[in-house]
Amino acid sequence: MTSAEALSEAFNMFEGSPTKFAGAIGGDVKRQNVEHWISSGRVPPAQRAGVERATGARVTVESLSDDGVHWVRVPDKGWPGKSGRPAMDVAKVAA
């Protein structure tokens, strides 16, 4: 699955509504951000964990990352899914 396909899957979980998807992600994510992601087929790395959380880990940061961003997992029982909370491996990205 490509990152664009993973994004489409996540988007469809919210009835194809940019407003509902943005609201589920929260923070400073707005409908316009989601619309841009859909048109570009890419979620910025800083927003990928929010997508994973909003989808209950059915769409993961890894599935949204076909651009070379590497993720590690930090144990966190409060995070959806069994793998733990995602954290961007900045040293790996810069290497």
mmCIF file of N, CA, C and O in Angstrom:
data_model
loop_
_atom_site.group_PDB
_atom_site.id
_atom_site.type_symbol
_atom_site.label_atom_id
_atom_site.label_comp_id
_atom_site.label_asym_id
_atom_site.label_seq_id
_atom_site.Cartn_x
_atom_site.Cartn_y
_atom_site.Cartn_z
ATOM 1 N N MET A 1 0.840 -1.178 0.000
ATOM 2 C CA MET A 1 0.000 0.000 0.000
ATOM 3 C C MET A 1 0.891 1.248 0.000
ATOM 4 O O MET A 1 1.821 1.348 0.788
ATOM 5 N N THR A 2 0.588 2.183 -0.866
ATOM 6 C CA THR A 2 1.326 3.437 -0.898
ATOM 7 C C THR A 2 0.832 4.369 0.209
ATOM 8 O O THR A 2 -0.244 4.153 0.777
ATOM 9 N N SER A 3 1.592 5.410 0.466
ATOM 10 C CA SER A 3 1.152 6.368 1.482
ATOM 11 C C SER A 3 -0.140 7.065 1.046
ATOM 12 O O SER A 3 -0.998 7.362 1.874
ATOM 13 N N ALA A 4 -0.301 7.317 -0.254
ATOM 14 C CA ALA A 4 -1.539 7.941 -0.742
ATOM 15 C C ALA A 4 -2.737 7.017 -0.516
ATOM 16 O O ALA A 4 -3.828 7.478 -0.148
ATOM 17 N N GLU A 5 -2.544 5.719 -0.702
ATOM 18 C CA GLU A 5 -3.627 4.759 -0.457
ATOM 19 C C GLU A 5 -3.953 4.685 1.032
ATOM 20 O O GLU A 5 -5.127 4.596 1.417
ATOM 21 N N ALA A 6 -2.925 4.726 1.881
ATOM 22 C CA ALA A 6 -3.146 4.714 3.328
ATOM 23 C C ALA A 6 -3.903 5.968 3.754
ATOM 24 O O ALA A 6 -4.830 5.906 4.574
ATOM 25 N N LEU A 7 -3.534 7.104 3.181
ATOM 26 C CA LEU A 7 -4.234 8.349 3.484
ATOM 27 C C LEU A 7 -5.688 8.264 3.051
ATOM 28 O O LEU A 7 -6.592 8.666 3.792
ATOM 29 N N SER A 8 -5.934 7.725 1.878
ATOM 30 C CA SER A 8 -7.303 7.569 1.386
ATOM 31 C C SER A 8 -8.119 6.675 2.317
ATOM 32 O O SER A 8 -9.274 6.965 2.626
ATOM 33 N N GLU A 9 -7.499 5.599 2.788
ATOM 34 C CA GLU A 9 -8.178 4.701 3.727
ATOM 35 C C GLU A 9 -8.550 5.442 5.007
ATOM 36 O O GLU A 9 -9.671 5.328 5.514
ATOM 37 N N ALA A 10 -7.604 6.223 5.538
ATOM 38 C CA ALA A 10 -7.870 6.991 6.754
ATOM 39 C C ALA A 10 -8.988 8.000 6.520
ATOM 40 O O ALA A 10 -9.917 8.120 7.327
ATOM 41 N N PHE A 11 -8.920 8.705 5.411
ATOM 42 C CA PHE A 11 -9.915 9.722 5.067
ATOM 43 C C PHE A 11 -11.307 9.108 4.978
ATOM 44 O O PHE A 11 -12.283 9.664 5.491
ATOM 45 N N ASN A 12 -11.402 7.946 4.380
ATOM 46 C CA ASN A 12 -12.696 7.284 4.215
ATOM 47 C C ASN A 12 -13.296 6.824 5.542
ATOM 48 O O ASN A 12 -14.508 6.645 5.639
ATOM 49 N N MET A 13 -12.466 6.641 6.566
ATOM 50 C CA MET A 13 -12.974 6.276 7.887
ATOM 51 C C MET A 13 -13.816 7.403 8.487
ATOM 52 O O MET A 13 -14.578 7.184 9.428
ATOM 53 N N PHE A 14 -13.668 8.598 7.940
ATOM 54 C CA PHE A 14 -14.396 9.766 8.433
ATOM 55 C C PHE A 14 -15.403 10.249 7.380
ATOM 56 O O PHE A 14 -15.611 11.442 7.214
ATOM 57 N N GLU A 15 -15.985 9.278 6.688
ATOM 58 C CA GLU A 15 -17.041 9.517 5.696
ATOM 59 C C GLU A 15 -16.591 10.452 4.590
ATOM 60 O O GLU A 15 -17.400 11.161 3.991
ATOM 61 N N GLY A 16 -15.280 10.492 4.321
ATOM 62 C CA GLY A 16 -14.775 11.366 3.273
ATOM 63 C C GLY A 16 -14.940 12.842 3.587
ATOM 64 O O GLY A 16 -14.926 13.675 2.687
ATOM 65 N N SER A 17 -15.063 13.163 4.863
ATOM 66 C CA SER A 17 -15.266 14.555 5.285
ATOM 67 C C SER A 17 -13.959 15.147 5.806
ATOM 68 O O SER A 17 -13.454 14.710 6.857
ATOM 69 N N PRO A 18 -13.397 16.143 5.108
ATOM 70 C CA PRO A 18 -12.182 16.787 5.618
ATOM 71 C C PRO A 18 -12.388 17.406 7.000
ATOM 72 O O PRO A 18 -11.481 17.378 7.828
ATOM 73 N N THR A 19 -13.578 17.920 7.248
ATOM 74 C CA THR A 19 -13.862 18.542 8.540
ATOM 75 C C THR A 19 -13.846 17.509 9.664
ATOM 76 O O THR A 19 -13.245 17.737 10.720
ATOM 77 N N LYS A 20 -14.496 16.373 9.451
ATOM 78 C CA LYS A 20 -14.504 15.313 10.470
ATOM 79 C C LYS A 20 -13.107 14.743 10.698
ATOM 80 O O LYS A 20 -12.709 14.473 11.831
ATOM 81 N N PHE A 21 -12.369 14.541 9.609
ATOM 82 C CA PHE A 21 -11.009 14.001 9.713
ATOM 83 C C PHE A 21 -10.124 14.968 10.489
ATOM 84 O O PHE A 21 -9.424 14.569 11.431
ATOM 85 N N ALA A 22 -10.161 16.244 10.139
ATOM 86 C CA ALA A 22 -9.357 17.254 10.841
ATOM 87 C C ALA A 22 -9.747 17.319 12.315
ATOM 88 O O ALA A 22 -8.872 17.390 13.193
ATOM 89 N N GLY A 23 -11.047 17.268 12.603
ATOM 90 C CA GLY A 23 -11.503 17.309 13.991
ATOM 91 C C GLY A 23 -11.013 16.122 14.803
ATOM 92 O O GLY A 23 -10.673 16.255 15.972
ATOM 93 N N ALA A 24 -10.976 14.949 14.170
ATOM 94 C CA ALA A 24 -10.502 13.746 14.865
ATOM 95 C C ALA A 24 -9.010 13.826 15.154
ATOM 96 O O ALA A 24 -8.547 13.346 16.190
ATOM 97 N N ILE A 25 -8.255 14.437 14.258
ATOM 98 C CA ILE A 25 -6.810 14.588 14.465
ATOM 99 C C ILE A 25 -6.555 15.631 15.540
ATOM 100 O O ILE A 25 -5.719 15.448 16.422
ATOM 101 N N GLY A 26 -7.287 16.723 15.476
ATOM 102 C CA GLY A 26 -7.183 17.758 16.497
ATOM 103 C C GLY A 26 -5.981 18.661 16.325
ATOM 104 O O GLY A 26 -5.379 18.728 15.258
ATOM 105 N N GLY A 27 -5.634 19.333 17.405
ATOM 106 C CA GLY A 27 -4.530 20.282 17.360
ATOM 107 C C GLY A 27 -4.839 21.418 16.408
ATOM 108 O O GLY A 27 -5.957 21.913 16.357
ATOM 109 N N ASP A 28 -3.844 21.792 15.627
ATOM 110 C CA ASP A 28 -4.028 22.902 14.705
ATOM 111 C C ASP A 28 -4.395 22.445 13.293
ATOM 112 O O ASP A 28 -4.337 23.228 12.343
ATOM 113 N N VAL A 29 -4.789 21.184 13.145
ATOM 114 C CA VAL A 29 -5.159 20.658 11.826
ATOM 115 C C VAL A 29 -6.550 21.168 11.453
ATOM 116 O O VAL A 29 -7.504 21.013 12.207
ATOM 117 N N LYS A 30 -6.624 21.768 10.296
ATOM 118 C CA LYS A 30 -7.874 22.331 9.788
ATOM 119 C C LYS A 30 -8.327 21.565 8.547
ATOM 120 O O LYS A 30 -7.560 20.839 7.932
ATOM 121 N N ARG A 31 -9.573 21.779 8.171
ATOM 122 C CA ARG A 31 -10.141 21.160 6.974
ATOM 123 C C ARG A 31 -9.256 21.416 5.753
ATOM 124 O O ARG A 31 -9.019 20.527 4.942
ATOM 125 N N GLN A 32 -8.740 22.627 5.634
ATOM 126 C CA GLN A 32 -7.911 22.977 4.489
ATOM 127 C C GLN A 32 -6.630 22.147 4.446
ATOM 128 O O GLN A 32 -6.148 21.798 3.367
ATOM 129 N N ASN A 33 -6.075 21.844 5.619
ATOM 130 C CA ASN A 33 -4.885 20.987 5.668
ATOM 131 C C ASN A 33 -5.202 19.624 5.087
ATOM 132 O O ASN A 33 -4.454 19.105 4.254
ATOM 133 N N VAL A 34 -6.322 19.052 5.528
ATOM 134 C CA VAL A 34 -6.716 17.726 5.051
ATOM 135 C C VAL A 34 -6.959 17.753 3.546
ATOM 136 O O VAL A 34 -6.520 16.854 2.826
ATOM 137 N N GLU A 35 -7.616 18.787 3.058
ATOM 138 C CA GLU A 35 -7.857 18.893 1.624
ATOM 139 C C GLU A 35 -6.543 18.928 0.843
ATOM 140 O O GLU A 35 -6.422 18.308 -0.214
ATOM 141 N N HIS A 36 -5.555 19.633 1.369
ATOM 142 C CA HIS A 36 -4.241 19.678 0.723
ATOM 143 C C HIS A 36 -3.578 18.296 0.747
ATOM 144 O O HIS A 36 -2.997 17.863 -0.243
ATOM 145 N N TRP A 37 -3.662 17.613 1.875
ATOM 146 C CA TRP A 37 -3.079 16.270 1.964
ATOM 147 C C TRP A 37 -3.704 15.344 0.933
ATOM 148 O O TRP A 37 -2.999 14.585 0.269
ATOM 149 N N ILE A 38 -5.016 15.403 0.813
ATOM 150 C CA ILE A 38 -5.720 14.531 -0.133
ATOM 151 C C ILE A 38 -5.271 14.845 -1.563
ATOM 152 O O ILE A 38 -5.006 13.941 -2.352
ATOM 153 N N SER A 39 -5.180 16.116 -1.898
ATOM 154 C CA SER A 39 -4.800 16.479 -3.271
ATOM 155 C C SER A 39 -3.344 16.127 -3.566
ATOM 156 O O SER A 39 -3.011 15.763 -4.694
ATOM 157 N N SER A 40 -2.481 16.200 -2.556
ATOM 158 C CA SER A 40 -1.062 15.884 -2.767
ATOM 159 C C SER A 40 -0.750 14.411 -2.527
ATOM 160 O O SER A 40 0.292 13.914 -2.952
ATOM 161 N N GLY A 41 -1.651 13.714 -1.803
ATOM 162 C CA GLY A 41 -1.416 12.315 -1.469
ATOM 163 C C GLY A 41 -0.381 12.117 -0.383
ATOM 164 O O GLY A 41 0.175 11.036 -0.221
ATOM 165 N N ARG A 42 -0.128 13.158 0.411
ATOM 166 C CA ARG A 42 0.939 13.103 1.420
ATOM 167 C C ARG A 42 0.538 13.855 2.683
ATOM 168 O O ARG A 42 0.026 14.967 2.613
ATOM 169 N N VAL A 43 0.803 13.233 3.830
ATOM 170 C CA VAL A 43 0.607 13.863 5.138
ATOM 171 C C VAL A 43 1.987 14.293 5.637
ATOM 172 O O VAL A 43 2.929 13.494 5.615
ATOM 173 N N PRO A 44 2.150 15.530 6.106
ATOM 174 C CA PRO A 44 3.442 15.946 6.647
ATOM 175 C C PRO A 44 3.849 15.041 7.816
ATOM 176 O O PRO A 44 2.994 14.616 8.602
ATOM 177 N N PRO A 45 5.138 14.742 7.944
ATOM 178 C CA PRO A 45 5.581 13.846 9.017
ATOM 179 C C PRO A 45 5.089 14.246 10.408
ATOM 180 O O PRO A 45 4.711 13.384 11.199
ATOM 181 N N ALA A 46 5.043 15.531 10.697
ATOM 182 C CA ALA A 46 4.629 15.990 12.030
ATOM 183 C C ALA A 46 3.163 15.690 12.331
ATOM 184 O O ALA A 46 2.756 15.702 13.493
ATOM 185 N N GLN A 47 2.355 15.397 11.317
ATOM 186 C CA GLN A 47 0.934 15.128 11.521
ATOM 187 C C GLN A 47 0.585 13.640 11.436
ATOM 188 O O GLN A 47 -0.552 13.251 11.681
ATOM 189 N N ARG A 48 1.535 12.802 11.087
ATOM 190 C CA ARG A 48 1.241 11.382 10.860
ATOM 191 C C ARG A 48 0.826 10.648 12.126
ATOM 192 O O ARG A 48 -0.047 9.774 12.081
ATOM 193 N N ALA A 49 1.414 10.973 13.266
ATOM 194 C CA ALA A 49 1.018 10.312 14.514
ATOM 195 C C ALA A 49 -0.430 10.658 14.855
ATOM 196 O O ALA A 49 -1.180 9.813 15.354
ATOM 197 N N GLY A 50 -0.846 11.885 14.552
ATOM 198 C CA GLY A 50 -2.236 12.274 14.784
ATOM 199 C C GLY A 50 -3.203 11.470 13.936
ATOM 200 O O GLY A 50 -4.282 11.097 14.394
ATOM 201 N N VAL A 51 -2.803 11.190 12.695
ATOM 202 C CA VAL A 51 -3.636 10.354 11.825
ATOM 203 C C VAL A 51 -3.725 8.947 12.404
ATOM 204 O O VAL A 51 -4.805 8.360 12.474
ATOM 205 N N GLU A 52 -2.586 8.418 12.844
ATOM 206 C CA GLU A 52 -2.601 7.072 13.431
ATOM 207 C C GLU A 52 -3.522 7.027 14.645
ATOM 208 O O GLU A 52 -4.343 6.118 14.784
ATOM 209 N N ARG A 53 -3.401 8.006 15.530
ATOM 210 C CA ARG A 53 -4.241 8.043 16.733
ATOM 211 C C ARG A 53 -5.723 8.171 16.354
ATOM 212 O O ARG A 53 -6.569 7.468 16.904
ATOM 213 N N ALA A 54 -6.031 9.050 15.400
ATOM 214 C CA ALA A 54 -7.425 9.273 15.000
ATOM 215 C C ALA A 54 -8.064 8.027 14.390
ATOM 216 O O ALA A 54 -9.264 7.814 14.530
ATOM 217 N N THR A 55 -7.255 7.192 13.752
ATOM 218 C CA THR A 55 -7.788 5.978 13.119
ATOM 219 C C THR A 55 -7.701 4.763 14.024
ATOM 220 O O THR A 55 -7.983 3.645 13.593
ATOM 221 N N GLY A 56 -7.308 4.966 15.276
ATOM 222 C CA GLY A 56 -7.178 3.831 16.193
ATOM 223 C C GLY A 56 -6.086 2.879 15.758
ATOM 224 O O GLY A 56 -6.161 1.680 16.004
ATOM 225 N N ALA A 57 -5.061 3.403 15.103
ATOM 226 C CA ALA A 57 -3.899 2.653 14.607
ATOM 227 C C ALA A 57 -4.248 1.718 13.449
ATOM 228 O O ALA A 57 -3.460 0.859 13.099
ATOM 229 N N ARG A 58 -5.399 1.909 12.832
ATOM 230 C CA ARG A 58 -5.712 1.124 11.630
ATOM 231 C C ARG A 58 -4.904 1.633 10.443
ATOM 232 O O ARG A 58 -4.633 0.885 9.515
ATOM 233 N N VAL A 59 -4.542 2.908 10.480
ATOM 234 C CA VAL A 59 -3.589 3.473 9.523
ATOM 235 C C VAL A 59 -2.406 3.944 10.357
ATOM 236 O O VAL A 59 -2.562 4.764 11.260
ATOM 237 N N THR A 60 -1.241 3.402 10.082
ATOM 238 C CA THR A 60 -0.056 3.682 10.899
ATOM 239 C C THR A 60 0.839 4.743 10.252
ATOM 240 O O THR A 60 0.745 5.009 9.055
ATOM 241 N N VAL A 61 1.714 5.306 11.077
ATOM 242 C CA VAL A 61 2.675 6.278 10.552
ATOM 243 C C VAL A 61 3.555 5.639 9.487
ATOM 244 O O VAL A 61 3.921 6.283 8.506
ATOM 245 N N GLU A 62 3.881 4.376 9.685
ATOM 246 C CA GLU A 62 4.732 3.687 8.710
ATOM 247 C C GLU A 62 4.043 3.587 7.347
ATOM 248 O O GLU A 62 4.686 3.758 6.309
ATOM 249 N N SER A 63 2.726 3.335 7.358
ATOM 250 C CA SER A 63 2.007 3.214 6.090
ATOM 251 C C SER A 63 1.870 4.566 5.393
ATOM 252 O O SER A 63 1.656 4.612 4.182
ATOM 253 N N LEU A 64 2.020 5.648 6.135
ATOM 254 C CA LEU A 64 1.960 6.990 5.557
ATOM 255 C C LEU A 64 3.334 7.512 5.164
ATOM 256 O O LEU A 64 3.462 8.641 4.710
ATOM 257 N N SER A 65 4.370 6.690 5.333
ATOM 258 C CA SER A 65 5.752 7.157 5.183
ATOM 259 C C SER A 65 6.507 6.397 4.103
ATOM 260 O O SER A 65 7.399 5.601 4.401
ATOM 261 N N ASP A 66 6.189 6.667 2.847
ATOM 262 C CA ASP A 66 6.999 6.076 1.786
ATOM 263 C C ASP A 66 8.012 7.095 1.257
ATOM 264 O O ASP A 66 8.503 6.998 0.149
ATOM 265 N N ASP A 67 8.328 8.076 2.107
ATOM 266 C CA ASP A 67 9.254 9.145 1.733
ATOM 267 C C ASP A 67 10.580 9.089 2.485
ATOM 268 O O ASP A 67 11.327 10.052 2.506
ATOM 269 N N GLY A 68 10.863 7.966 3.124
ATOM 270 C CA GLY A 68 12.144 7.811 3.811
ATOM 271 C C GLY A 68 12.139 8.180 5.279
ATOM 272 O O GLY A 68 13.157 8.016 5.950
ATOM 273 N N VAL A 69 11.032 8.674 5.810
ATOM 274 C CA VAL A 69 10.966 8.984 7.237
ATOM 275 C C VAL A 69 10.924 7.665 7.996
ATOM 276 O O VAL A 69 10.148 6.774 7.680
ATOM 277 N N HIS A 70 11.791 7.541 8.981
ATOM 278 C CA HIS A 70 11.888 6.311 9.776
ATOM 279 C C HIS A 70 11.269 6.557 11.147
ATOM 280 O O HIS A 70 11.472 7.605 11.752
ATOM 281 N N TRP A 71 10.527 5.566 11.620
ATOM 282 C CA TRP A 71 9.835 5.670 12.906
ATOM 283 C C TRP A 71 10.318 4.586 13.859
ATOM 284 O O TRP A 71 10.673 3.491 13.435
ATOM 285 N N VAL A 72 10.323 4.911 15.139
ATOM 286 C CA VAL A 72 10.551 3.942 16.203
ATOM 287 C C VAL A 72 9.317 3.983 17.100
ATOM 288 O O VAL A 72 8.513 4.911 17.019
ATOM 289 N N ARG A 73 9.178 2.983 17.941
ATOM 290 C CA ARG A 73 8.016 2.913 18.836
ATOM 291 C C ARG A 73 8.463 3.014 20.284
ATOM 292 O O ARG A 73 9.451 2.396 20.695
ATOM 293 N N VAL A 74 7.715 3.800 21.039
ATOM 294 C CA VAL A 74 7.950 3.990 22.466
ATOM 295 C C VAL A 74 6.805 3.302 23.204
ATOM 296 O O VAL A 74 5.638 3.534 22.876
ATOM 297 N N PRO A 75 7.116 2.440 24.167
ATOM 298 C CA PRO A 75 6.026 1.784 24.894
ATOM 299 C C PRO A 75 5.063 2.806 25.489
ATOM 300 O O PRO A 75 5.479 3.773 26.125
ATOM 301 N N ASP A 76 3.792 2.624 25.211
ATOM 302 C CA ASP A 76 2.766 3.524 25.717
ATOM 303 C C ASP A 76 1.436 2.777 25.681
ATOM 304 O O ASP A 76 0.833 2.614 24.624
ATOM 305 N N LYS A 77 0.994 2.307 26.831
ATOM 306 C CA LYS A 77 -0.244 1.523 26.903
ATOM 307 C C LYS A 77 -1.473 2.353 26.548
ATOM 308 O O LYS A 77 -2.513 1.798 26.214
ATOM 309 N N GLY A 78 -1.363 3.667 26.592
ATOM 310 C CA GLY A 78 -2.477 4.533 26.258
ATOM 311 C C GLY A 78 -2.616 4.792 24.767
ATOM 312 O O GLY A 78 -3.591 5.386 24.327
ATOM 313 N N TRP A 79 -1.643 4.348 23.994
ATOM 314 C CA TRP A 79 -1.684 4.576 22.551
ATOM 315 C C TRP A 79 -2.478 3.457 21.890
ATOM 316 O O TRP A 79 -2.346 2.293 22.259
ATOM 317 N N PRO A 80 -3.320 3.792 20.892
ATOM 318 C CA PRO A 80 -4.062 2.724 20.212
ATOM 319 C C PRO A 80 -3.113 1.769 19.500
ATOM 320 O O PRO A 80 -2.051 2.179 19.042
ATOM 321 N N GLY A 81 -3.498 0.542 19.406
ATOM 322 C CA GLY A 81 -2.630 -0.461 18.791
ATOM 323 C C GLY A 81 -1.683 -1.046 19.814
ATOM 324 O O GLY A 81 -1.576 -0.567 20.938
ATOM 325 N N LYS A 82 -0.986 -2.064 19.426
ATOM 326 C CA LYS A 82 -0.130 -2.800 20.365
ATOM 327 C C LYS A 82 1.340 -2.414 20.290
ATOM 328 O O LYS A 82 2.124 -2.820 21.127
ATOM 329 N N SER A 83 1.723 -1.654 19.284
ATOM 330 C CA SER A 83 3.143 -1.396 19.040
ATOM 331 C C SER A 83 3.717 -0.246 19.840
ATOM 332 O O SER A 83 4.921 -0.078 19.892
ATOM 333 N N GLY A 84 2.896 0.592 20.445
ATOM 334 C CA GLY A 84 3.382 1.741 21.191
ATOM 335 C C GLY A 84 3.284 3.014 20.372
ATOM 336 O O GLY A 84 2.960 3.011 19.187
ATOM 337 N N ARG A 85 3.592 4.114 21.026
ATOM 338 C CA ARG A 85 3.498 5.445 20.419
ATOM 339 C C ARG A 85 4.636 5.641 19.423
ATOM 340 O O ARG A 85 5.789 5.339 19.702
ATOM 341 N N PRO A 86 4.342 6.177 18.236
ATOM 342 C CA PRO A 86 5.395 6.402 17.251
ATOM 343 C C PRO A 86 6.213 7.642 17.561
ATOM 344 O O PRO A 86 5.692 8.633 18.080
ATOM 345 N N ALA A 87 7.485 7.570 17.261
ATOM 346 C CA ALA A 87 8.385 8.723 17.386
ATOM 347 C C ALA A 87 9.281 8.733 16.160
ATOM 348 O O ALA A 87 9.814 7.687 15.756
ATOM 349 N N MET A 88 9.432 9.904 15.568
ATOM 350 C CA MET A 88 10.270 10.014 14.388
ATOM 351 C C MET A 88 11.727 9.822 14.797
ATOM 352 O O MET A 88 12.196 10.431 15.759
ATOM 353 N N ASP A 89 12.433 8.974 14.093
ATOM 354 C CA ASP A 89 13.852 8.732 14.337
ATOM 355 C C ASP A 89 14.642 9.781 13.559
ATOM 356 O O ASP A 89 15.010 9.562 12.403
ATOM 357 N N VAL A 90 14.865 10.911 14.180
ATOM 358 C CA VAL A 90 15.489 12.039 13.503
ATOM 359 C C VAL A 90 16.912 11.725 13.056
ATOM 360 O O VAL A 90 17.328 12.113 11.966
ATOM 361 N N ALA A 91 17.637 10.967 13.841
ATOM 362 C CA ALA A 91 19.001 10.606 13.451
ATOM 363 C C ALA A 91 18.989 9.770 12.181
ATOM 364 O O ALA A 91 19.832 9.925 11.300
ATOM 365 N N LYS A 92 18.031 8.881 12.049
ATOM 366 C CA LYS A 92 17.910 8.042 10.857
ATOM 367 C C LYS A 92 17.531 8.872 9.642
ATOM 368 O O LYS A 92 18.044 8.674 8.559
ATOM 369 N N VAL A 93 16.623 9.847 9.831
ATOM 370 C CA VAL A 93 16.176 10.699 8.722
ATOM 371 C C VAL A 93 17.359 11.499 8.191
ATOM 372 O O VAL A 93 17.529 11.641 6.986
ATOM 373 N N ALA A 94 18.178 12.015 9.111
ATOM 374 C CA ALA A 94 19.295 12.889 8.698
ATOM 375 C C ALA A 94 20.444 12.103 8.083
ATOM 376 O O ALA A 94 21.262 12.649 7.373
ATOM 377 N N ALA A 95 20.514 10.811 8.359
ATOM 378 C CA ALA A 95 21.657 10.013 7.879
ATOM 379 C C ALA A 95 21.620 9.808 6.386
ATOM 380 O O ALA A 95 20.668 9.887 5.715
#
